[in-house]
CSV table of C-alpha atoms and ligand atoms in Angstrom, one decimal:
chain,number,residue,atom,x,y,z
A,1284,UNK,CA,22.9,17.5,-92.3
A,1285,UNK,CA,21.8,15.9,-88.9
A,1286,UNK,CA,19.7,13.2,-89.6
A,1287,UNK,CA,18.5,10.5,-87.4
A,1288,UNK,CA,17.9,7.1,-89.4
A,1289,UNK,CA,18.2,3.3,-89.6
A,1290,UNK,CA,21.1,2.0,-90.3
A,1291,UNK,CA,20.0,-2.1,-89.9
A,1292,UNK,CA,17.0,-4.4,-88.3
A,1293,UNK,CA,16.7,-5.5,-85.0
A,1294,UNK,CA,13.4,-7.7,-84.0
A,1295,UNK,CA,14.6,-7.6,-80.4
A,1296,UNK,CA,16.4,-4.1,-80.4
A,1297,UNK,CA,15.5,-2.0,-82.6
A,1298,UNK,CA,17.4,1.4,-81.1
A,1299,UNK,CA,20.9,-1.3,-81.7
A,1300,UNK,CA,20.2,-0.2,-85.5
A,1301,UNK,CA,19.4,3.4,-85.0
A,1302,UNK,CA,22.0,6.0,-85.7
A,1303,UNK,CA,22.3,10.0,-85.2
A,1304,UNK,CA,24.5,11.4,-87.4
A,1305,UNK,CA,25.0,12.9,-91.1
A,1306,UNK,CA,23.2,12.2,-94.3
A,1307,UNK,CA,23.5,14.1,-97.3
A,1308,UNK,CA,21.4,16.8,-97.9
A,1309,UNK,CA,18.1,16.1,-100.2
A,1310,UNK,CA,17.6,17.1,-103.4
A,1311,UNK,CA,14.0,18.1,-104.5
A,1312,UNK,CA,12.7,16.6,-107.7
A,1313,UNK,CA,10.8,18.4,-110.1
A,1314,UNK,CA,7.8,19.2,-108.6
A,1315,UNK,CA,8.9,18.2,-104.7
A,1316,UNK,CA,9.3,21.1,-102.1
A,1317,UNK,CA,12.3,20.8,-99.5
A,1318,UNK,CA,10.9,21.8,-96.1
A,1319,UNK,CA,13.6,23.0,-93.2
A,1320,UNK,CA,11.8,20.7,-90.1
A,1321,UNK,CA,11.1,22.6,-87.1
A,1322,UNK,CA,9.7,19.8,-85.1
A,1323,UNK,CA,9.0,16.1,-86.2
A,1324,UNK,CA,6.6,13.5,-84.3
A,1325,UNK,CA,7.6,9.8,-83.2
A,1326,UNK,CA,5.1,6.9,-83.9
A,1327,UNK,CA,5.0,3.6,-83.1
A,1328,UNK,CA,6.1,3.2,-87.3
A,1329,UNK,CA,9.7,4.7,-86.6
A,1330,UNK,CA,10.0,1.6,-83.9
A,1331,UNK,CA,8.3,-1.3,-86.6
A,1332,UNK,CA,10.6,0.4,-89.4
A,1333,UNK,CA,13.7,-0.2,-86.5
A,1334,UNK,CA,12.7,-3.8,-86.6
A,1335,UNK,CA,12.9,-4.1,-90.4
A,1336,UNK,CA,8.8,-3.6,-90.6
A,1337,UNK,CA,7.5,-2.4,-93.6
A,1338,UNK,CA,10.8,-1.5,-95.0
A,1339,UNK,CA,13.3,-3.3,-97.3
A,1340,UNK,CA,17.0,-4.0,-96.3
A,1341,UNK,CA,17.8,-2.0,-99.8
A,1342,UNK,CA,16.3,1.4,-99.0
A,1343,UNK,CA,19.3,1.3,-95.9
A,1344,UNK,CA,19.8,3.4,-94.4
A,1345,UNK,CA,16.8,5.6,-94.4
A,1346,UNK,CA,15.8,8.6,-91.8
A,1347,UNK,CA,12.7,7.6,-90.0
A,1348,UNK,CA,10.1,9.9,-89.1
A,1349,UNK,CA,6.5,10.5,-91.1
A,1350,UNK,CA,4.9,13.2,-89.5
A,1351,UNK,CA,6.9,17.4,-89.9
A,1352,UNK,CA,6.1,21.4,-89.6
A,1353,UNK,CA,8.5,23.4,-90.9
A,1354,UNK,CA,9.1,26.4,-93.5
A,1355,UNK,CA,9.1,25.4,-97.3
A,1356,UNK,CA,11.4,27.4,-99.7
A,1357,UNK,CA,9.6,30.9,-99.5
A,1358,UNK,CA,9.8,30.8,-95.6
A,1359,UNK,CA,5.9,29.6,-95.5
A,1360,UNK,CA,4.7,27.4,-92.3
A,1361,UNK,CA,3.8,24.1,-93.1
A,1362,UNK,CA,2.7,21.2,-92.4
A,1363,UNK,CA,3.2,17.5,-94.3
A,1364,UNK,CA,1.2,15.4,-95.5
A,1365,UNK,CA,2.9,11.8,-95.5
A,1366,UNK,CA,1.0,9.8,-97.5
A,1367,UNK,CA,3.1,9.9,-100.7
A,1368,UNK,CA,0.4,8.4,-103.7
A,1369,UNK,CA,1.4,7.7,-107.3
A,1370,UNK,CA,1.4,11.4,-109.3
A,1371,UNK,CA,-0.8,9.6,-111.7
A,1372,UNK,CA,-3.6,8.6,-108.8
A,1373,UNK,CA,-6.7,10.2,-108.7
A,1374,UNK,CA,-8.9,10.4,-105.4
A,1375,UNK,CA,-8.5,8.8,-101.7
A,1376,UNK,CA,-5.0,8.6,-101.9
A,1377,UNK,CA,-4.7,6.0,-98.4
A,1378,UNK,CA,-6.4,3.6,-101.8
A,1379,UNK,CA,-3.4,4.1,-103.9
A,1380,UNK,CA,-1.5,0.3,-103.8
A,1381,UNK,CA,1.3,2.0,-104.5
A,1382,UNK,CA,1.2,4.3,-101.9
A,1383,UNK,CA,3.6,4.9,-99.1
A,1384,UNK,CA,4.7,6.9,-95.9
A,1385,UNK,CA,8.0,9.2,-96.2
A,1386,UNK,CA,10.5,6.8,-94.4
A,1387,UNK,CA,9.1,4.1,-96.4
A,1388,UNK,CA,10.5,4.5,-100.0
A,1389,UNK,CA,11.6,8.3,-99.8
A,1390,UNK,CA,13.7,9.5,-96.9
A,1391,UNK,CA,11.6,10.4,-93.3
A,1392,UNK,CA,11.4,13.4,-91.4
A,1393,UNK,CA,14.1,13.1,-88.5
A,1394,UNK,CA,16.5,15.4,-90.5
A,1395,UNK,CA,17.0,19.3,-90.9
A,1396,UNK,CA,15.5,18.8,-94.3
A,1397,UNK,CA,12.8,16.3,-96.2
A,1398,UNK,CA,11.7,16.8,-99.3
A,1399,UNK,CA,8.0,15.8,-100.3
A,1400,UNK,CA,5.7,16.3,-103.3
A,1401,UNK,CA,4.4,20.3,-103.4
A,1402,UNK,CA,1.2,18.8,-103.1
A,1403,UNK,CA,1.8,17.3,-99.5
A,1404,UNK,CA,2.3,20.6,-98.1
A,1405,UNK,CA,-0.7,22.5,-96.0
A,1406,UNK,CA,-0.5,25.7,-94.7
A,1407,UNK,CA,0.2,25.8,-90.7
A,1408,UNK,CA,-2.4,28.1,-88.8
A,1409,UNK,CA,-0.3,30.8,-86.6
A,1410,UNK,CA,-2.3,29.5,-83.3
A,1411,UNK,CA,-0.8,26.1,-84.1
A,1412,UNK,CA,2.9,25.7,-82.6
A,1413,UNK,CA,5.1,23.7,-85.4
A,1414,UNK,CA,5.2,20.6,-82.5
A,1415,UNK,CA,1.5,20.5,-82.3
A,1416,UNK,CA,1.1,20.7,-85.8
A,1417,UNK,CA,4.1,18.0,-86.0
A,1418,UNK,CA,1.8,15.6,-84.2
A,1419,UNK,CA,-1.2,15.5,-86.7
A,1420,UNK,CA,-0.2,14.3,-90.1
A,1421,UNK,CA,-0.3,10.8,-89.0
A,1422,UNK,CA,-1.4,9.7,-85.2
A,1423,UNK,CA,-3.8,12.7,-85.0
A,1424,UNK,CA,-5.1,12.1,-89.0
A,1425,UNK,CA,-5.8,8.2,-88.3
A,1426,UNK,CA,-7.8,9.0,-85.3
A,1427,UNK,CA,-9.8,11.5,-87.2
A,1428,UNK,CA,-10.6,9.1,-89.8
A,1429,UNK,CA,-11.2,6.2,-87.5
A,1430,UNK,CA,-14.0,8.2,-86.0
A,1431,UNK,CA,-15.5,10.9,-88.6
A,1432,UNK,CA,-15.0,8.8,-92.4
A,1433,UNK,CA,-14.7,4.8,-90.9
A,1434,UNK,CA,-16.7,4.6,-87.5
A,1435,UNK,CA,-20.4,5.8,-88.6
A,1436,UNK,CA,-20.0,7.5,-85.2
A,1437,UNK,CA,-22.2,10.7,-84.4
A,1438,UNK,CA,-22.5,13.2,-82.3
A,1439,UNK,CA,-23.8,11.4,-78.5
A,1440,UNK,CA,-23.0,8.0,-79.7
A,1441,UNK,CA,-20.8,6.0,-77.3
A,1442,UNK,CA,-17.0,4.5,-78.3
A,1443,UNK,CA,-14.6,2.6,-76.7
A,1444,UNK,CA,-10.6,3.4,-77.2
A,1445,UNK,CA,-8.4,0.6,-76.4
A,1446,UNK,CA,-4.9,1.2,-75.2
A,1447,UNK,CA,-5.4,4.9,-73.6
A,1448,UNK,CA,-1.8,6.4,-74.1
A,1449,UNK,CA,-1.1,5.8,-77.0
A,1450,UNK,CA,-0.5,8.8,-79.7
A,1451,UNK,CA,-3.3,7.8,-81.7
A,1452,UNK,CA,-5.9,7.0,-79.1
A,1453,UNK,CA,-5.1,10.2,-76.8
A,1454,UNK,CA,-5.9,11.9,-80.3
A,1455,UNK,CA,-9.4,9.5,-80.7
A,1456,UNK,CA,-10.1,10.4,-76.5
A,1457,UNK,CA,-9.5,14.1,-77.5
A,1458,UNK,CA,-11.6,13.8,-81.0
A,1459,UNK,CA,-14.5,11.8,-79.7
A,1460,UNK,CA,-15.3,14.3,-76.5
A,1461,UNK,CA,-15.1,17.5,-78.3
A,1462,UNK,CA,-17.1,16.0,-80.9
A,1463,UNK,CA,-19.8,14.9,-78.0
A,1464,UNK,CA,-19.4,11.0,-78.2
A,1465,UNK,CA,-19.7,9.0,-74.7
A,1466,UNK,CA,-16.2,8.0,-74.2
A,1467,UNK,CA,-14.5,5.0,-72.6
A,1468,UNK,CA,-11.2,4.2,-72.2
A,1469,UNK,CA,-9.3,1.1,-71.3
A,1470,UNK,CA,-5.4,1.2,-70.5
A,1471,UNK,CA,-2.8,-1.4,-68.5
A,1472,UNK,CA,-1.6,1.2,-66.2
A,1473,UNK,CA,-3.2,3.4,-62.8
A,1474,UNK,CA,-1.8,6.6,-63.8
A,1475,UNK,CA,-2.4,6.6,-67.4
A,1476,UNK,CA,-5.9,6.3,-66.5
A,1477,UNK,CA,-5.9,9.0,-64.5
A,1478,UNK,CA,-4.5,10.8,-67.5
A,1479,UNK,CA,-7.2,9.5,-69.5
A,1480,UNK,CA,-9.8,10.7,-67.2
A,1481,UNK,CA,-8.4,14.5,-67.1
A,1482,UNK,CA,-7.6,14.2,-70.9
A,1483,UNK,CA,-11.7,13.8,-71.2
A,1484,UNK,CA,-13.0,10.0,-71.0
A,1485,UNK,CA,-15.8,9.9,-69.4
A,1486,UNK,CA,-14.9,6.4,-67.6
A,1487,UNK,CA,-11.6,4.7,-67.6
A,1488,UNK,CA,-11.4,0.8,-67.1
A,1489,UNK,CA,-8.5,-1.8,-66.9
A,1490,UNK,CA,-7.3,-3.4,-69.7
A,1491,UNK,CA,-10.2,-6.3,-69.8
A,1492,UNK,CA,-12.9,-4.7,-67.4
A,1493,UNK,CA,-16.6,-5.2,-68.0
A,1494,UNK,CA,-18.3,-1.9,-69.7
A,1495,UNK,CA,-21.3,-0.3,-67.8
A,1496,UNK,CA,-22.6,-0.6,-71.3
A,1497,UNK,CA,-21.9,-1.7,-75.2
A,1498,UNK,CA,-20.6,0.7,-77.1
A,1499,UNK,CA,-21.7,2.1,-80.9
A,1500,UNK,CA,-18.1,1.3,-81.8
A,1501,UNK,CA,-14.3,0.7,-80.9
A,1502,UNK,CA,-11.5,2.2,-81.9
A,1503,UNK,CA,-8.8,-0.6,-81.9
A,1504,UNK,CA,-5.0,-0.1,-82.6
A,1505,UNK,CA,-3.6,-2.7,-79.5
A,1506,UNK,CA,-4.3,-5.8,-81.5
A,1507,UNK,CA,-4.0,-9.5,-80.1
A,1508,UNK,CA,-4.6,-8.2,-76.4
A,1509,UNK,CA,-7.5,-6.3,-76.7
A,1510,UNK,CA,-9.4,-8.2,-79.2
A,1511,UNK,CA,-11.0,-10.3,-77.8
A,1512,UNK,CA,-12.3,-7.2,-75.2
A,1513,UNK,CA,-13.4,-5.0,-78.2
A,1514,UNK,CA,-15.7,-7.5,-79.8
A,1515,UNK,CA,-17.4,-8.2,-76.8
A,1516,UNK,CA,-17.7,-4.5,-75.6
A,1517,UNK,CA,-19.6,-4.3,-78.9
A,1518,UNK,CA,-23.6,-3.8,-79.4
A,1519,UNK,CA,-25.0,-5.8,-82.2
A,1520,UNK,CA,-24.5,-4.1,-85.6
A,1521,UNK,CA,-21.7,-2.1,-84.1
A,1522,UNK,CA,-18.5,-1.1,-85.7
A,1523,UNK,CA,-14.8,-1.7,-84.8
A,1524,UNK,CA,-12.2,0.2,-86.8
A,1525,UNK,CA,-9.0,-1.3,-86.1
A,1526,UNK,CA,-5.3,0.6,-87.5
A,1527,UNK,CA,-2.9,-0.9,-85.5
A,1528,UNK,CA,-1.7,-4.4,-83.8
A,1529,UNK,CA,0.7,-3.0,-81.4
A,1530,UNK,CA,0.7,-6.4,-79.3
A,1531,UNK,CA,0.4,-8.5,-82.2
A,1532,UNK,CA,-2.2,-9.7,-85.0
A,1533,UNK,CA,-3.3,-13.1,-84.4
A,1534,UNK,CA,-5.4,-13.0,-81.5
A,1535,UNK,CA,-5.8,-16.2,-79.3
A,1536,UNK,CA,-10.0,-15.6,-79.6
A,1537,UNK,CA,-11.0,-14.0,-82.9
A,1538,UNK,CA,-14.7,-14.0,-81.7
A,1539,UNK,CA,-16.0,-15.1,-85.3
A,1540,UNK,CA,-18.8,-16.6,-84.1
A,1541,UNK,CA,-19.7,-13.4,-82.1
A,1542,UNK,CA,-19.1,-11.4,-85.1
A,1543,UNK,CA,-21.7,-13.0,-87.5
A,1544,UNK,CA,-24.2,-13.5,-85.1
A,1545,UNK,CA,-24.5,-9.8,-83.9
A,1546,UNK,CA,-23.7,-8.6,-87.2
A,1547,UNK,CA,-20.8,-6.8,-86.3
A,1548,UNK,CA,-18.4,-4.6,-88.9
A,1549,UNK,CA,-14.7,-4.8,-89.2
A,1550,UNK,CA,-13.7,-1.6,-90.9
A,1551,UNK,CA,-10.1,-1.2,-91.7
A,1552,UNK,CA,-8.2,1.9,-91.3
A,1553,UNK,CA,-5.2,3.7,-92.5
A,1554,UNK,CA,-3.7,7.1,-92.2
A,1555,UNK,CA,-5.8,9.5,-93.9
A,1556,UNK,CA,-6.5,11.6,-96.9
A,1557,UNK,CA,-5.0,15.5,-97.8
A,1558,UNK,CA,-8.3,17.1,-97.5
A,1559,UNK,CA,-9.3,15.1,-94.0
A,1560,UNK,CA,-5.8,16.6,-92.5
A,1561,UNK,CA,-6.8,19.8,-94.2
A,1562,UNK,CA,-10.2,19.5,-92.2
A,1563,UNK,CA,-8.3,18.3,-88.9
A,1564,UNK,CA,-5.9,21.3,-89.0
A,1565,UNK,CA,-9.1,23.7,-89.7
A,1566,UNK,CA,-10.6,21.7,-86.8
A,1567,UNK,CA,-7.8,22.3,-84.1
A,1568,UNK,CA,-7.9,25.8,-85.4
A,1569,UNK,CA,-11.3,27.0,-85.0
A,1570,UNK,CA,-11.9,25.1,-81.8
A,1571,UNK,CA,-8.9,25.2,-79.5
A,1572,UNK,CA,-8.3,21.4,-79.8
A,1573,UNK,CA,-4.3,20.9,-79.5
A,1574,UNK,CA,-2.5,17.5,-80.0
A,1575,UNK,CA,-1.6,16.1,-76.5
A,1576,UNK,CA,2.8,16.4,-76.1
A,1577,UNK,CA,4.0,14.0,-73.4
A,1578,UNK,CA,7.5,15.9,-73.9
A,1579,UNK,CA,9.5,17.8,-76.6
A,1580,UNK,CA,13.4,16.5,-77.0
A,1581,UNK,CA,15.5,18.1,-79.0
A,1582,UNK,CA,16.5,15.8,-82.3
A,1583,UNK,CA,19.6,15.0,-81.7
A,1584,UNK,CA,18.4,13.1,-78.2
A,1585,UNK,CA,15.8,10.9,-80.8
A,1586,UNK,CA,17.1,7.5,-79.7
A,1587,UNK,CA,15.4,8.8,-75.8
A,1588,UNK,CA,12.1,9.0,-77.2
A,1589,UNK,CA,12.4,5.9,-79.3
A,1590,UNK,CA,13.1,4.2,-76.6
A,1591,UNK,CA,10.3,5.6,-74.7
A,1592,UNK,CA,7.7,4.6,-77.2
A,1593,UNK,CA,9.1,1.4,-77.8
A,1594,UNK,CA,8.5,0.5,-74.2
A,1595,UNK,CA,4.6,1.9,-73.5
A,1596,UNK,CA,6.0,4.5,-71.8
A,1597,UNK,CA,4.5,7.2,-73.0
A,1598,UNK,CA,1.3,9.8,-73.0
A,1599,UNK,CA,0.5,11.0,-75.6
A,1600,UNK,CA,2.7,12.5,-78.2
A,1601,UNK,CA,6.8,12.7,-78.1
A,1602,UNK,CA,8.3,15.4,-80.5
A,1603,UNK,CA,11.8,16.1,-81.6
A,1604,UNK,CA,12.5,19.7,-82.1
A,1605,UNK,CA,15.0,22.0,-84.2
B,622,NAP,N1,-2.8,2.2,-90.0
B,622,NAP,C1,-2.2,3.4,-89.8
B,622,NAP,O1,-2.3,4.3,-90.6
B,622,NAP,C2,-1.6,3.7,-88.5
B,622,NAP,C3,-1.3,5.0,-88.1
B,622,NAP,C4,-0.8,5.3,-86.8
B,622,NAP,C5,-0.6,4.2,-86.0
B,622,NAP,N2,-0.7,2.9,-86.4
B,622,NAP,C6,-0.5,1.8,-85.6
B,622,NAP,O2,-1.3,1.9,-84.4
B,622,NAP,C7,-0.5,1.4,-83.2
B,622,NAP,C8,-0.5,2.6,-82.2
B,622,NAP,O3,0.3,3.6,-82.7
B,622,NAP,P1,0.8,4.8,-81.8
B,622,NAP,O4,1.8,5.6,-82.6
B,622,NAP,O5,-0.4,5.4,-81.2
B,622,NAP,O6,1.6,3.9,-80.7
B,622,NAP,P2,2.0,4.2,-79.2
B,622,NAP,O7,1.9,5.7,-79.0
B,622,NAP,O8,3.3,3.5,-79.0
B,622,NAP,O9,0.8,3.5,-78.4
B,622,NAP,C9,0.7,2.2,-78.1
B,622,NAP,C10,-0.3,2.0,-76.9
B,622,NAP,O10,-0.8,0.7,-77.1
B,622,NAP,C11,-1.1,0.1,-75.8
B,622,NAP,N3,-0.5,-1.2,-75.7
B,622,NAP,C12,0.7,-1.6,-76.2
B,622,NAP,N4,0.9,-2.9,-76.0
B,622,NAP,C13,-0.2,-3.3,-75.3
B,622,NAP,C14,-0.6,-4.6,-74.7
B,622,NAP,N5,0.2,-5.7,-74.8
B,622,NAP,N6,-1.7,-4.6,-74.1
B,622,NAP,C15,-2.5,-3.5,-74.0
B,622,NAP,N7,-2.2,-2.3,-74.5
B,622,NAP,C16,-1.1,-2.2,-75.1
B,622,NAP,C17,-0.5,1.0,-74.8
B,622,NAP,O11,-1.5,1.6,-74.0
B,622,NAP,P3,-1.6,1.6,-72.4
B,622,NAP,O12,-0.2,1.6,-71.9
B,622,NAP,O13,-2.4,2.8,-72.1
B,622,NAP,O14,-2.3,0.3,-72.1
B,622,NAP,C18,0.3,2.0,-75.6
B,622,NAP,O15,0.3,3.3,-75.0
B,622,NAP,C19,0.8,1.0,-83.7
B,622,NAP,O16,0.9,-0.4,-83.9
B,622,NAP,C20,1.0,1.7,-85.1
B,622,NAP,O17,1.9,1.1,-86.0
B,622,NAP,C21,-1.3,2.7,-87.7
């Protein structure tokens, strides 16, 4: 079957690894359902798993890809969950140490078919297309637990995204408005923050600027660059929920000082549960929310959008469809 997957590591160029071609067809355990993929979303993960990130030179080659909508066997619409937990865990499954995305240990998404546990499988809505619904089993679930389960956000508090184009803080700018949160937005480039403004921040700054006020909590997945910035965009006993280090994770200025004396929270934050992507999907469903798609490619032209997201360039969401 087509299948688009890593064949070996590069730190510096990580598409020089990446190969579109044939893997075998899966075979689905007992208990796993095989899922044809209609459309599959890239994340920043598929470029860290390109430059040998979070996954072992033995599990070469692997298809990449974490987030799919599809049919399963009986010609249902679906949508995956990707956080694959022990069968024998019980609860928050993002808990599980043994836990891991599909591209991690079993093969990714970027193929005509992936199989998955029955359990990761949610029913699609109809008013859902599959490449919306492809976007929000992992970009579009973090967000949603950054903000409703790790933020102690509520309705007409104020929150800071960092990094405005990214997939999962177009998802957070999306999430936080329609769930009436004050929303600032900070991002390195003129027209993203354009974008960012018409997406539904209220104000959009440079990457650095000063805040017209400090904010309940940030929503942090830039790392090193904006550090620094989120900390000090902070009100005393606020929250920042960081789930990614794009730019890095050592930053020059940790602000520990700054953190104990205004009695700041870090809160960690990773993917999300089954039942808060159940709720997410009901959410997009019953309100008219829909992922943000900066384009849809067809599969076979993956190494395009890798590229894209690899560089920054990109708004929003890239999806490969079948
Ligand atoms: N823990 C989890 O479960 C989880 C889940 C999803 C994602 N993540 C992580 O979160 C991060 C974002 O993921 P994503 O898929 O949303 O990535 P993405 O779509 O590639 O977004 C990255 C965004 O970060 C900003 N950025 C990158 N480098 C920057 C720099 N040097 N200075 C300032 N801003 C910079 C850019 O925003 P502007 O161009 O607008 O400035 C860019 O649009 C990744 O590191 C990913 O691995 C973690």
């Amino acid at each position: 079957m087509l299948a688009v997957y890593a064949q070996s590591f590069s730190t510096d160029d990580p598409l020089s690894g990446l190969v579109v071609g044939d893997r075998p067809e899966p075979e689905a355990p007992e208990g796993w359902a095989t899922v044809t993929v209609k459309a599959a979303s890239i994340n920043h993960h598929d470029v860290w798993s390109l430059r040998g990130v979070g996954l072992r030179e033995e599990s070469l080659p692997m298809i990449l890809g974490c987030d799919a909508a599809g049919h399963d066997e009986d010609g249902n619409e679906v949508v995956v969950h990707s956080v694959i937990s022990d069968p024998s865990w019980r609860g928050d499954e993002t808990l599980d140490p043994r836990r891991s995305l599909l591209s991690e240990k079993h093969q990714g998404t970027f193929a005509e078919k992936v199989v998955v546990p029955r359990r990761n499988l949610l029913p699609k809505p109809a008013g859902l297309s599959f490449a919306e619904a492809a976007c929000l089993p992992t970009a579009w679930l973090t967000a949603y637990r950054m903000l409703f389960t790790q933020s102690g956000l509520q309705p007409g508090g104020s929150v800071l995204v960092q990094g405005a184009g990214g997939g999962v803080a177009t998802a957070l700018i999306v999430l936080a408005r329609a769930a009436g949160m004050r929303v600032y937005a900070t991002s390195r480039d003129e027209s993203k923050r354009q974008r960012a403004l018409e997406l539904g921040a209220h104000e959009v700054l440079e990457s650095g600027a000063r805040l017209p006020e400090k904010v309940d909590a940030v929503m942090e997945t830039v790392g090193a660059a904006t550090w620094s910035h989120s900390i000090k965009s902070l009100r005393p006993g606020g929250t920042v929920v960081i789930s990614g280090a794009t730019s890095g994770d050592a930053p020059s200025k940790a602000e520990l000082t700054r953190i104990f004396f205004q009695q700041m929270r870090v809160h960690g934050s990773t993917m999300g549960t089954r039942d808060e992507l159940a709720r997410l999907v009901e959410l997009c469903d019953v309100s008219g929310v829909r992922p943000l798609i900066d384009r849809e490619i067809p599969m076979e032209d993956a190494a395009e959008g890798l590229a894209a997201v690899a560089a920054g360039d990109v708004f929003g969401k890239i999806v490969l469809t079948r």
